[in-house]
Short mmCIF file of C-alpha atoms and ligand atoms in Angstrom, two decimals:
data_model
loop_
_atom_site.label_atom_id
_atom_site.label_comp_id
_atom_site.label_asym_id
_atom_site.label_seq_id
_atom_site.Cartn_x
_atom_site.Cartn_y
_atom_site.Cartn_z
CA MET A 1 0.95 5.13 -15.85
CA GLU A 2 -1.63 6.51 -18.44
CA LYS A 3 -3.24 3.38 -18.64
CA GLU A 4 -5.39 3.66 -15.59
CA THR A 5 -7.52 6.58 -15.68
CA LEU A 6 -9.36 7.79 -13.08
CA SER A 7 -12.64 10.35 -13.33
CA GLU A 8 -13.30 13.09 -11.47
CA THR A 9 -15.88 11.05 -9.43
CA GLN A 10 -13.67 8.82 -8.77
CA LYS A 11 -10.91 11.06 -7.14
CA GLU A 12 -13.64 12.70 -5.28
CA LEU A 13 -14.54 9.33 -3.97
CA ILE A 14 -10.83 8.53 -3.23
CA ARG A 15 -9.88 12.48 -1.42
CA ASN A 16 -13.55 12.18 0.69
CA THR A 17 -12.33 8.37 1.95
CA TRP A 18 -8.83 8.71 2.58
CA GLU A 19 -9.89 12.06 4.93
CA MET A 20 -11.87 9.95 6.77
CA VAL A 21 -8.92 7.40 7.92
CA THR A 22 -5.88 9.35 7.40
CA GLN A 23 -6.39 10.66 11.04
CA ASP A 24 -5.66 7.22 12.70
CA GLN A 25 -2.69 5.80 10.18
CA ILE A 26 -1.25 3.49 12.34
CA HIS A 27 -4.04 1.79 13.19
CA HIS A 28 -5.45 1.46 9.86
CA GLY A 29 -1.89 0.37 8.49
CA THR A 30 -2.00 -1.90 11.12
CA VAL A 31 -5.24 -3.71 9.98
CA LEU A 32 -3.48 -3.61 6.65
CA PHE A 33 -0.48 -5.33 7.75
CA THR A 34 -2.03 -7.71 10.20
CA ARG A 35 -4.63 -8.88 6.92
CA LEU A 36 -1.37 -9.09 4.51
CA PHE A 37 0.41 -11.32 7.38
CA GLU A 38 -2.73 -13.55 7.08
CA LEU A 39 -2.56 -13.80 3.29
CA GLU A 40 0.83 -14.23 3.22
CA PRO A 41 2.69 -15.16 6.48
CA GLU A 42 6.23 -15.93 4.97
CA LEU A 43 6.40 -11.78 4.11
CA ILE A 44 7.37 -11.17 7.94
CA PHE A 45 10.39 -12.82 7.13
CA LEU A 46 11.12 -9.71 4.98
CA PHE A 47 11.25 -7.40 7.71
CA GLN A 48 14.55 -7.77 9.59
CA TYR A 49 15.92 -4.99 11.62
CA ASN A 50 19.25 -5.45 12.96
CA SER A 51 19.42 -8.83 10.90
CA ALA A 52 16.99 -10.51 13.26
CA HIS A 53 13.66 -11.89 12.64
CA PHE A 54 10.78 -11.46 14.27
CA SER A 55 9.45 -14.22 16.26
CA SER A 56 6.13 -13.57 15.55
CA VAL A 57 3.22 -11.31 13.68
CA GLN A 58 2.15 -9.86 17.21
CA GLU A 59 6.17 -8.75 17.82
CA CYS A 60 6.76 -7.55 14.39
CA LEU A 61 3.64 -5.27 14.69
CA LEU A 62 4.40 -4.08 17.82
CA SER A 63 8.27 -3.08 17.11
CA SER A 64 9.00 0.66 16.39
CA GLU A 65 11.03 0.06 13.00
CA PHE A 66 7.93 -1.89 12.01
CA THR A 67 5.38 0.97 12.79
CA GLU A 68 7.74 3.26 11.11
CA HIS A 69 7.58 1.15 7.96
CA ILE A 70 3.55 1.26 8.10
CA LEU A 71 4.36 5.25 8.34
CA LYS A 72 5.73 4.92 5.36
CA VAL A 73 3.57 3.28 3.08
CA MET A 74 0.91 5.55 4.31
CA THR A 75 2.63 8.33 3.81
CA VAL A 76 3.35 6.85 -0.06
CA ILE A 77 -0.58 6.63 -0.44
CA ASP A 78 -1.26 9.95 1.33
CA ALA A 79 1.34 11.68 -1.71
CA ALA A 80 -0.59 9.48 -4.34
CA VAL A 81 -4.15 11.04 -2.75
CA ARG A 82 -2.64 14.35 -2.90
CA SER A 83 -0.99 14.02 -6.68
CA LEU A 84 -4.38 12.61 -8.10
CA ASP A 85 -4.58 15.19 -10.62
CA THR A 86 -0.11 14.48 -11.40
CA LEU A 87 -0.11 10.93 -10.70
CA PRO A 88 2.89 11.04 -13.90
CA SER A 89 5.12 12.98 -11.31
CA LEU A 90 4.96 10.30 -8.92
CA GLU A 91 6.45 7.91 -11.40
CA GLU A 92 10.07 8.43 -10.65
CA TYR A 93 10.11 8.00 -6.91
CA LEU A 94 7.63 4.84 -7.26
CA THR A 95 9.81 3.25 -9.41
CA GLY A 96 12.73 3.44 -7.40
CA LEU A 97 10.38 2.35 -4.44
CA GLY A 98 9.84 -0.71 -6.29
CA ARG A 99 13.81 -1.46 -7.11
CA LYS A 100 14.17 -0.92 -3.36
CA HIS A 101 11.55 -3.73 -2.71
CA ARG A 102 13.05 -6.10 -5.14
CA THR A 103 16.34 -5.69 -3.42
CA SER A 104 14.38 -6.47 -0.04
CA GLY A 105 13.64 -9.71 -1.43
CA VAL A 106 9.75 -8.99 -2.06
CA GLN A 107 8.29 -10.49 -5.39
CA LEU A 108 5.90 -8.27 -7.67
CA GLU A 109 3.46 -10.67 -7.12
CA SER A 110 2.92 -9.78 -3.37
CA PHE A 111 1.71 -6.27 -4.28
CA LYS A 112 -1.32 -8.20 -5.28
CA THR A 113 -1.86 -9.15 -2.01
CA VAL A 114 -0.75 -5.90 -0.61
CA GLY A 115 -3.52 -4.29 -2.79
CA GLU A 116 -6.29 -7.00 -1.47
CA SER A 117 -5.28 -6.09 1.93
CA LEU A 118 -5.45 -2.11 1.55
CA LEU A 119 -9.01 -2.46 0.18
CA TYR A 120 -9.70 -4.91 3.24
CA ALA A 121 -8.19 -2.31 5.84
CA LEU A 122 -10.29 0.74 4.04
CA GLU A 123 -13.56 -1.37 4.30
CA SER A 124 -12.99 -1.90 7.88
CA GLY A 125 -12.24 1.58 8.88
CA LEU A 126 -15.21 3.07 6.45
CA GLY A 127 -17.72 0.33 6.76
CA ASP A 128 -20.89 1.23 4.71
CA VAL A 129 -19.33 4.09 3.49
CA PHE A 130 -17.24 1.80 1.08
CA THR A 131 -19.10 1.50 -1.34
CA SER A 132 -18.49 -0.84 -4.52
CA ASP A 133 -17.90 2.83 -6.72
CA THR A 134 -15.20 3.91 -3.95
CA ARG A 135 -13.63 0.06 -4.12
CA GLU A 136 -13.40 0.45 -7.72
CA ALA A 137 -11.54 4.20 -7.52
CA TRP A 138 -9.35 2.75 -4.79
CA SER A 139 -8.28 -0.30 -6.78
CA ARG A 140 -7.59 1.99 -9.71
CA LEU A 141 -5.10 4.20 -7.77
CA TYR A 142 -3.49 1.45 -6.32
CA ALA A 143 -2.96 -0.06 -9.66
CA VAL A 144 -1.37 3.16 -11.01
CA VAL A 145 0.97 2.83 -7.75
CA VAL A 146 1.87 -0.75 -8.25
CA SER A 147 2.15 -0.09 -11.85
CA ALA A 148 5.04 2.54 -11.36
CA MET A 149 6.57 0.36 -8.54
CA SER A 150 6.37 -2.86 -10.96
CA GLN A 151 8.99 -0.91 -13.16
CA GLY A 152 11.22 -1.57 -10.60
CA TRP A 153 11.47 -5.29 -11.28
CA GLY A 154 11.53 -4.24 -15.10
CA ALA A 155 8.49 -5.96 -15.37
CA GLU A 156 4.96 -5.51 -15.93
CA PRO A 157 2.19 -5.79 -13.03
CA PRO A 158 0.57 -9.05 -12.02
CA GLY A 159 -2.84 -9.38 -13.59
CA GLN A 160 -5.57 -7.63 -11.50
C1 HEM B 1 5.10 -6.77 0.42
C2 HEM B 1 5.17 -5.96 1.04
C3 HEM B 1 5.92 -5.12 1.64
C4 HEM B 1 7.33 -5.48 1.84
C5 HEM B 1 7.76 -6.98 2.70
C6 HEM B 1 7.87 -4.18 2.30
C7 HEM B 1 9.33 -4.46 3.04
C8 HEM B 1 9.99 -3.18 3.06
C9 HEM B 1 11.29 -3.23 3.80
C10 HEM B 1 11.81 -4.50 4.23
C11 HEM B 1 11.77 -2.40 3.65
C12 HEM B 1 13.29 -1.78 4.01
C13 HEM B 1 13.00 -1.55 6.10
C14 HEM B 1 12.37 -0.24 5.99
O1 HEM B 1 12.25 0.92 5.66
O2 HEM B 1 11.42 -0.38 7.10
C15 HEM B 1 10.78 -1.04 3.24
C16 HEM B 1 11.19 0.12 3.08
C17 HEM B 1 10.17 1.06 2.41
N1 HEM B 1 8.79 0.28 2.29
FE1 HEM B 1 8.22 -1.12 1.92
N2 HEM B 1 7.15 -3.39 1.93
C18 HEM B 1 6.04 -3.88 1.64
C19 HEM B 1 4.56 -2.79 0.96
C20 HEM B 1 5.37 -1.69 0.62
C21 HEM B 1 4.34 -0.82 0.56
C22 HEM B 1 2.98 -1.01 0.00
C23 HEM B 1 4.66 0.48 0.21
C24 HEM B 1 3.93 1.93 -0.54
C25 HEM B 1 3.43 2.13 -1.14
C26 HEM B 1 6.06 0.71 0.85
C27 HEM B 1 7.20 1.48 1.27
C28 HEM B 1 8.17 1.43 1.69
C29 HEM B 1 8.84 2.87 1.90
C30 HEM B 1 8.43 3.91 1.77
C31 HEM B 1 10.04 2.44 2.41
C32 HEM B 1 11.29 3.33 2.51
C33 HEM B 1 12.11 3.37 1.15
C34 HEM B 1 13.41 4.20 1.75
O3 HEM B 1 14.19 3.82 2.42
O4 HEM B 1 13.52 4.83 0.85
N3 HEM B 1 6.52 -0.61 1.18
N4 HEM B 1 9.83 -2.19 2.82
#
């Protein structure tokens, strides 16, 4: 978890930009998952509530259980942003979260696509504010999160 270090400037960029999107987590989270399902449509089959598959992306995005998952993802990102100075404190939680996702059938490789989709959602929400420095800062934070989650697969994170 130590590998990816964030500079103070990068932490500030992350805090400031998160502040701008965090008021509407459902919207930005929906943009993230819409993009994710465009890039990897088969991921939708991993979301089964009451053992039923969704018959379309639209049905999935509109379901209350999936909306809860969007909020769960945003809550983890929020926790990471709030813990920028103490990221190793999240490691144990994130490893357990990775383990749960492996059990749900998620392939480690898919977390790369989640990262691309997160950057896409941030760019959509922030427009010109999403500079290349901001992108680099968020990529690093996401790499830290995925690195800890990867331990739940007992594996190294996929190459970025
Ligand atoms: C490949 C993308 C992902 C898939 C297919 C996926 C799938 C799932 C599924 C099926 C569950 C169990 C049902 C539920 O709670 O809704 C779950 C739970 C959860 N997911 Fe994800 N997820 C993905 C990405 C993420 C990411 C990126 C995060 C956060 C960084 C995250 C955070 C959570 C949390 C906090 C839970 C609840 C775990 C618990 O019950 O303790 N998920 N996910």
